[in-house]
């Protein structure tokens, strides 16, 4: 939510910042703004521009009226929380005298009280945002004689909530100062220049060396230095790391949408997430698993917490973990978890799944679990993000940057990580023989090829989408590990095609949802493999019930499934894989269907309305 960029160096700050904002626009696109500082005879001045709507509006405005030349500046792309998305509420916000400009990601929970305090002291606040109070507080500290770093430390200690703040001071063009609490911020280390960004995409074309910041830290960048302190001013440090992907991963590469590109990247993403997982003896090995084998053997209950698509990956994990390890698993929406007083002990393993590693609901759930002495394992795609940093152990997925707001390769690689975790627990606890684990690993390693074959048949799905541009409702049915896939298919359609879509466990249909069926209503059915005969046959009955009511059955089934063919208005074939691995192929036609339908309906697939890629507010 909200993208933030900061720069100090020899280049034109506006160019670097606009480029960074372009790469961060997926985080929010309600408005965009930029501010630069440059020295004048009178000391220095800030120039800024900010516009409601997408970044293109700001670019248009700056093309007509360029900002002053400068090597120091900040930028912001907004996902609105407080106040409607208009020019006035766009960031940067200035203090009363215009000495300071500040951008913010997060929510300042005590902004109301601070606003009253400032207004009583004669400050005139002009926006509806929570952010503006921070600009005024900062400026008040500067006016009292503090430098920008000290002013930021003092300001932060007055704030409650979640924030990344980045600011410039008109009287000090040499530095940009930032702070973070519960909200992401990374430093990009250049040669004679330094960068700040909500994530590394902001500066990836300039440097792949990054510094991860900890909680409650203030960072000051100049062209040739980076210094970090706590909010109390005590010197502190960040963790340096090398970004293992480059600019090309953050480009569309000839695809119309990042989402479509990311769907087609899935064979590679899955293969990369499986790389290096076996020891020389063939046993499964998870290199960032910082929990000892004994700690894992002691685990008597697992609770998976996640949101949205990651939650559906967690649902698949439950089937796999319980089947292979016999350890009971609960899957819980992270936003609900801590409010129901969950039963947690030191033998409970909490698994937090998050592509971004910054989702506020998931982060708060993991903090709650750790406060109750449970161990937390993160499944995450973003190196250096908060969720893995605050967890006891981590399994990183290797999807590369996911930029489309609708998660695709992030989801598939989460499924891989969940299956690896399930197998690893089975290996450690001895609930499966070594050769069984090896057999599943072998099958997993064949998945990139299977995914490739599903993608090769994309045209059939595109035709299907073209035939459904007038659909008002689409239903999805699945059973067992196919049930979360039905939910995921419905979520994809809602978020990018803005269609009413619902996923159901096929067995539940007759308990209510069947009343929704009417002539011609499209129902996508994820059919379990035939070797699970009971499941398969029950699904077949469900499909017949749907068809008997005139709805249109679009069946996604294993190749050669002759039992389904007579009852399928449309049959989409999947390669033959075991039931627990089937989600890795069954999700793909649903992703392609949503992407194509949204495209045909004329929607912005990568930046769907009201959404943001990583939800860093609760
Ligand atoms: O970054 P996370 O995996 O924690 O994000 C969780 C959800 O916000 C995310 O999966 C969301 O549902 C996607 N937009 C779905 O496509």
PDB file of N, CA, C and O in Angstrom, residues 156-200:
ATOM      1  N   UNK A 156       9.012  10.661  15.254  1.00  0.00           N
ATOM      2  CA  UNK A 156       8.558   9.262  15.296  1.00  0.00           C
ATOM      3  C   UNK A 156       8.164   8.851  16.707  1.00  0.00           C
ATOM      4  O   UNK A 156       7.239   8.048  16.881  1.00  0.00           O
ATOM      5  N   UNK A 157       8.865   9.371  17.686  1.00  0.00           N
ATOM      6  CA  UNK A 157       8.529   8.936  19.039  1.00  0.00           C
ATOM      7  C   UNK A 157       7.171   9.500  19.483  1.00  0.00           C
ATOM      8  O   UNK A 157       6.638   9.082  20.501  1.00  0.00           O
ATOM      9  N   UNK A 158       6.594  10.408  18.701  1.00  0.00           N
ATOM     10  CA  UNK A 158       5.256  10.912  19.027  1.00  0.00           C
ATOM     11  C   UNK A 158       4.147  10.149  18.275  1.00  0.00           C
ATOM     12  O   UNK A 158       2.965  10.388  18.485  1.00  0.00           O
ATOM     13  N   UNK A 159       4.550   9.282  17.354  1.00  0.00           N
ATOM     14  CA  UNK A 159       3.552   8.668  16.468  1.00  0.00           C
ATOM     15  C   UNK A 159       3.187   7.257  16.913  1.00  0.00           C
ATOM     16  O   UNK A 159       4.043   6.509  17.372  1.00  0.00           O
ATOM     17  N   UNK A 160       1.898   6.918  16.723  1.00  0.00           N
ATOM     18  CA  UNK A 160       1.460   5.537  16.951  1.00  0.00           C
ATOM     19  C   UNK A 160       0.931   4.985  15.631  1.00  0.00           C
ATOM     20  O   UNK A 160       0.390   5.720  14.820  1.00  0.00           O
ATOM     21  N   UNK A 161       1.080   3.671  15.464  1.00  0.00           N
ATOM     22  CA  UNK A 161       0.525   3.062  14.260  1.00  0.00           C
ATOM     23  C   UNK A 161       1.609   2.492  13.370  1.00  0.00           C
ATOM     24  O   UNK A 161       2.661   2.066  13.848  1.00  0.00           O
ATOM     25  N   UNK A 162       1.329   2.487  12.081  1.00  0.00           N
ATOM     26  CA  UNK A 162       2.269   1.910  11.118  1.00  0.00           C
ATOM     27  C   UNK A 162       2.726   3.022  10.190  1.00  0.00           C
ATOM     28  O   UNK A 162       1.897   3.780   9.699  1.00  0.00           O
ATOM     29  N   UNK A 163       4.011   3.118   9.997  1.00  0.00           N
ATOM     30  CA  UNK A 163       4.459   4.169   9.093  1.00  0.00           C
ATOM     31  C   UNK A 163       5.843   3.903   8.507  1.00  0.00           C
ATOM     32  O   UNK A 163       6.722   3.366   9.157  1.00  0.00           O
ATOM     33  N   UNK A 164       5.961   4.268   7.239  1.00  0.00           N
ATOM     34  CA  UNK A 164       7.252   4.594   6.659  1.00  0.00           C
ATOM     35  C   UNK A 164       7.135   6.059   6.311  1.00  0.00           C
ATOM     36  O   UNK A 164       6.170   6.459   5.641  1.00  0.00           O
ATOM     37  N   UNK A 165       8.063   6.860   6.769  1.00  0.00           N
ATOM     38  CA  UNK A 165       8.071   8.288   6.465  1.00  0.00           C
ATOM     39  C   UNK A 165       9.370   8.599   5.730  1.00  0.00           C
ATOM     40  O   UNK A 165      10.424   8.063   6.099  1.00  0.00           O
ATOM     41  N   UNK A 166       9.288   9.420   4.717  1.00  0.00           N
ATOM     42  CA  UNK A 166      10.512   9.871   4.048  1.00  0.00           C
ATOM     43  C   UNK A 166      10.384  11.380   3.857  1.00  0.00           C
ATOM     44  O   UNK A 166       9.329  11.862   3.417  1.00  0.00           O
ATOM     45  N   UNK A 167      11.446  12.121   4.198  1.00  0.00           N
ATOM     46  CA  UNK A 167      11.322  13.578   4.197  1.00  0.00           C
ATOM     47  C   UNK A 167      12.580  14.261   3.669  1.00  0.00           C
ATOM     48  O   UNK A 167      13.681  13.703   3.709  1.00  0.00           O
ATOM     49  N   UNK A 168      12.354  15.498   3.184  1.00  0.00           N
ATOM     50  CA  UNK A 168      13.478  16.369   2.813  1.00  0.00           C
ATOM     51  C   UNK A 168      13.301  17.719   3.504  1.00  0.00           C
ATOM     52  O   UNK A 168      12.177  18.124   3.822  1.00  0.00           O
ATOM     53  N   UNK A 169      14.426  18.393   3.694  1.00  0.00           N
ATOM     54  CA  UNK A 169      14.433  19.704   4.355  1.00  0.00           C
ATOM     55  C   UNK A 169      14.986  20.719   3.356  1.00  0.00           C
ATOM     56  O   UNK A 169      16.073  20.516   2.802  1.00  0.00           O
ATOM     57  N   UNK A 170      14.241  21.797   3.137  1.00  0.00           N
ATOM     58  CA  UNK A 170      14.664  22.812   2.160  1.00  0.00           C
ATOM     59  C   UNK A 170      16.052  23.356   2.468  1.00  0.00           C
ATOM     60  O   UNK A 170      16.787  23.749   1.556  1.00  0.00           O
ATOM     61  N   UNK A 171      16.419  23.375   3.746  1.00  0.00           N
ATOM     62  CA  UNK A 171      17.701  23.993   4.100  1.00  0.00           C
ATOM     63  C   UNK A 171      18.858  22.989   4.123  1.00  0.00           C
ATOM     64  O   UNK A 171      19.969  23.330   4.518  1.00  0.00           O
ATOM     65  N   UNK A 172      18.578  21.722   3.723  1.00  0.00           N
ATOM     66  CA  UNK A 172      19.650  20.726   3.709  1.00  0.00           C
ATOM     67  C   UNK A 172      19.500  19.803   2.498  1.00  0.00           C
ATOM     68  O   UNK A 172      19.051  18.656   2.628  1.00  0.00           O
ATOM     69  N   UNK A 173      19.888  20.265   1.320  1.00  0.00           N
ATOM     70  CA  UNK A 173      19.698  19.467   0.100  1.00  0.00           C
ATOM     71  C   UNK A 173      20.581  18.225   0.038  1.00  0.00           C
ATOM     72  O   UNK A 173      20.452  17.434  -0.887  1.00  0.00           O
ATOM     73  N   UNK A 174      21.458  18.049   1.033  1.00  0.00           N
ATOM     74  CA  UNK A 174      22.400  16.925   0.933  1.00  0.00           C
ATOM     75  C   UNK A 174      21.789  15.612   1.405  1.00  0.00           C
ATOM     76  O   UNK A 174      22.366  14.564   1.197  1.00  0.00           O
ATOM     77  N   UNK A 175      20.634  15.621   2.057  1.00  0.00           N
ATOM     78  CA  UNK A 175      20.162  14.362   2.646  1.00  0.00           C
ATOM     79  C   UNK A 175      18.650  14.121   2.491  1.00  0.00           C
ATOM     80  O   UNK A 175      17.870  15.070   2.388  1.00  0.00           O
ATOM     81  N   UNK A 176      18.331  12.849   2.517  1.00  0.00           N
ATOM     82  CA  UNK A 176      16.935  12.421   2.644  1.00  0.00           C
ATOM     83  C   UNK A 176      16.889  11.561   3.894  1.00  0.00           C
ATOM     84  O   UNK A 176      17.776  10.728   4.123  1.00  0.00           O
ATOM     85  N   UNK A 177      15.887  11.774   4.730  1.00  0.00           N
ATOM     86  CA  UNK A 177      15.795  11.008   5.977  1.00  0.00           C
ATOM     87  C   UNK A 177      14.473  10.224   5.985  1.00  0.00           C
ATOM     88  O   UNK A 177      13.432  10.742   5.583  1.00  0.00           O
ATOM     89  N   UNK A 178      14.572   8.980   6.443  1.00  0.00           N
ATOM     90  CA  UNK A 178      13.384   8.126   6.461  1.00  0.00           C
ATOM     91  C   UNK A 178      13.302   7.382   7.779  1.00  0.00           C
ATOM     92  O   UNK A 178      14.290   7.271   8.516  1.00  0.00           O
ATOM     93  N   UNK A 179      12.105   6.869   8.067  1.00  0.00           N
ATOM     94  CA  UNK A 179      11.911   6.085   9.294  1.00  0.00           C
ATOM     95  C   UNK A 179      10.895   5.010   9.012  1.00  0.00           C
ATOM     96  O   UNK A 179      10.051   5.167   8.125  1.00  0.00           O
ATOM     97  N   UNK A 180      10.980   3.925   9.755  1.00  0.00           N
ATOM     98  CA  UNK A 180       9.976   2.881   9.563  1.00  0.00           C
ATOM     99  C   UNK A 180       9.542   2.212  10.871  1.00  0.00           C
ATOM    100  O   UNK A 180      10.350   2.005  11.770  1.00  0.00           O
ATOM    101  N   UNK A 181       8.255   1.925  10.911  1.00  0.00           N
ATOM    102  CA  UNK A 181       7.676   1.070  11.961  1.00  0.00           C
ATOM    103  C   UNK A 181       6.506   0.329  11.318  1.00  0.00           C
ATOM    104  O   UNK A 181       5.579   0.961  10.795  1.00  0.00           O
ATOM    105  N   UNK A 182       6.560  -0.971  11.322  1.00  0.00           N
ATOM    106  CA  UNK A 182       5.465  -1.810  10.805  1.00  0.00           C
ATOM    107  C   UNK A 182       5.130  -1.553   9.346  1.00  0.00           C
ATOM    108  O   UNK A 182       4.012  -1.797   8.912  1.00  0.00           O
ATOM    109  N   UNK A 183       6.038  -1.036   8.601  1.00  0.00           N
ATOM    110  CA  UNK A 183       5.758  -0.699   7.216  1.00  0.00           C
ATOM    111  C   UNK A 183       7.085  -0.798   6.460  1.00  0.00           C
ATOM    112  O   UNK A 183       8.131  -0.487   7.026  1.00  0.00           O
ATOM    113  N   UNK A 184       7.083  -1.226   5.203  1.00  0.00           N
ATOM    114  CA  UNK A 184       8.360  -1.561   4.562  1.00  0.00           C
ATOM    115  C   UNK A 184       9.205  -0.375   4.106  1.00  0.00           C
ATOM    116  O   UNK A 184       8.665   0.661   3.717  1.00  0.00           O
ATOM    117  N   UNK A 185      10.518  -0.573   4.124  1.00  0.00           N
ATOM    118  CA  UNK A 185      11.472   0.406   3.600  1.00  0.00           C
ATOM    119  C   UNK A 185      12.820  -0.286   3.408  1.00  0.00           C
ATOM    120  O   UNK A 185      13.305  -0.954   4.317  1.00  0.00           O
ATOM    121  N   UNK A 186      13.394  -0.144   2.220  1.00  0.00           N
ATOM    122  CA  UNK A 186      14.745  -0.674   1.991  1.00  0.00           C
ATOM    123  C   UNK A 186      15.628   0.430   1.424  1.00  0.00           C
ATOM    124  O   UNK A 186      15.146   1.362   0.780  1.00  0.00           O
ATOM    125  N   UNK A 187      16.918   0.262   1.666  1.00  0.00           N
ATOM    126  CA  UNK A 187      17.898   1.228   1.159  1.00  0.00           C
ATOM    127  C   UNK A 187      18.608   0.579  -0.027  1.00  0.00           C
ATOM    128  O   UNK A 187      18.987  -0.589   0.037  1.00  0.00           O
ATOM    129  N   UNK A 188      18.779   1.315  -1.107  1.00  0.00           N
ATOM    130  CA  UNK A 188      19.569   0.849  -2.243  1.00  0.00           C
ATOM    131  C   UNK A 188      20.928   1.515  -2.194  1.00  0.00           C
ATOM    132  O   UNK A 188      21.027   2.747  -2.114  1.00  0.00           O
ATOM    133  N   UNK A 189      21.978   0.691  -2.221  1.00  0.00           N
ATOM    134  CA  UNK A 189      23.333   1.232  -2.060  1.00  0.00           C
ATOM    135  C   UNK A 189      23.986   1.420  -3.414  1.00  0.00           C
ATOM    136  O   UNK A 189      24.282   0.450  -4.122  1.00  0.00           O
ATOM    137  N   UNK A 190      24.192   2.660  -3.816  1.00  0.00           N
ATOM    138  CA  UNK A 190      24.810   2.928  -5.106  1.00  0.00           C
ATOM    139  C   UNK A 190      26.243   3.397  -4.938  1.00  0.00           C
ATOM    140  O   UNK A 190      26.775   3.445  -3.823  1.00  0.00           O
ATOM    141  N   UNK A 191      26.847   3.748  -6.051  1.00  0.00           N
ATOM    142  CA  UNK A 191      28.215   4.248  -6.031  1.00  0.00           C
ATOM    143  C   UNK A 191      28.130   5.765  -6.208  1.00  0.00           C
ATOM    144  O   UNK A 191      27.818   6.253  -7.294  1.00  0.00           O
ATOM    145  N   UNK A 192      28.312   6.509  -5.117  1.00  0.00           N
ATOM    146  CA  UNK A 192      28.153   7.963  -5.174  1.00  0.00           C
ATOM    147  C   UNK A 192      26.707   8.402  -5.230  1.00  0.00           C
ATOM    148  O   UNK A 192      26.390   9.544  -5.570  1.00  0.00           O
ATOM    149  N   UNK A 193      25.801   7.498  -4.909  1.00  0.00           N
ATOM    150  CA  UNK A 193      24.363   7.820  -4.864  1.00  0.00           C
ATOM    151  C   UNK A 193      23.685   6.755  -3.992  1.00  0.00           C
ATOM    152  O   UNK A 193      24.159   5.628  -3.882  1.00  0.00           O
ATOM    153  N   UNK A 194      22.589   7.130  -3.376  1.00  0.00           N
ATOM    154  CA  UNK A 194      21.855   6.158  -2.560  1.00  0.00           C
ATOM    155  C   UNK A 194      20.359   6.349  -2.768  1.00  0.00           C
ATOM    156  O   UNK A 194      19.905   7.417  -3.184  1.00  0.00           O
ATOM    157  N   UNK A 195      19.626   5.281  -2.467  1.00  0.00           N
ATOM    158  CA  UNK A 195      18.204   5.233  -2.802  1.00  0.00           C
ATOM    159  C   UNK A 195      17.406   4.732  -1.604  1.00  0.00           C
ATOM    160  O   UNK A 195      17.919   3.991  -0.762  1.00  0.00           O
ATOM    161  N   UNK A 196      16.130   5.083  -1.598  1.00  0.00           N
ATOM    162  CA  UNK A 196      15.193   4.495  -0.643  1.00  0.00           C
ATOM    163  C   UNK A 196      14.000   4.007  -1.443  1.00  0.00           C
ATOM    164  O   UNK A 196      13.615   4.625  -2.445  1.00  0.00           O
ATOM    165  N   UNK A 197      13.388   2.922  -0.998  1.00  0.00           N
ATOM    166  CA  UNK A 197      12.210   2.434  -1.709  1.00  0.00           C
ATOM    167  C   UNK A 197      11.364   1.565  -0.805  1.00  0.00           C
ATOM    168  O   UNK A 197      11.874   0.969   0.151  1.00  0.00           O
ATOM    169  N   UNK A 198      10.078   1.492  -1.116  1.00  0.00           N
ATOM    170  CA  UNK A 198       9.213   0.564  -0.375  1.00  0.00           C
ATOM    171  C   UNK A 198       9.653  -0.860  -0.657  1.00  0.00           C
ATOM    172  O   UNK A 198       9.522  -1.740   0.177  1.00  0.00           O
ATOM    173  N   UNK A 199      10.134  -1.105  -1.867  1.00  0.00           N
ATOM    174  CA  UNK A 199      10.814  -2.371  -2.134  1.00  0.00           C
ATOM    175  C   UNK A 199      11.880  -2.141  -3.194  1.00  0.00           C
ATOM    176  O   UNK A 199      11.963  -1.056  -3.783  1.00  0.00           O
ATOM    177  N   UNK A 200      12.679  -3.150  -3.424  1.00  0.00           N
ATOM    178  CA  UNK A 200      13.871  -2.963  -4.255  1.00  0.00           C
ATOM    179  C   UNK A 200      13.533  -2.626  -5.709  1.00  0.00           C
ATOM    180  O   UNK A 200      14.384  -2.081  -6.422  1.00  0.00           O
TER     181      UNK A 200
END
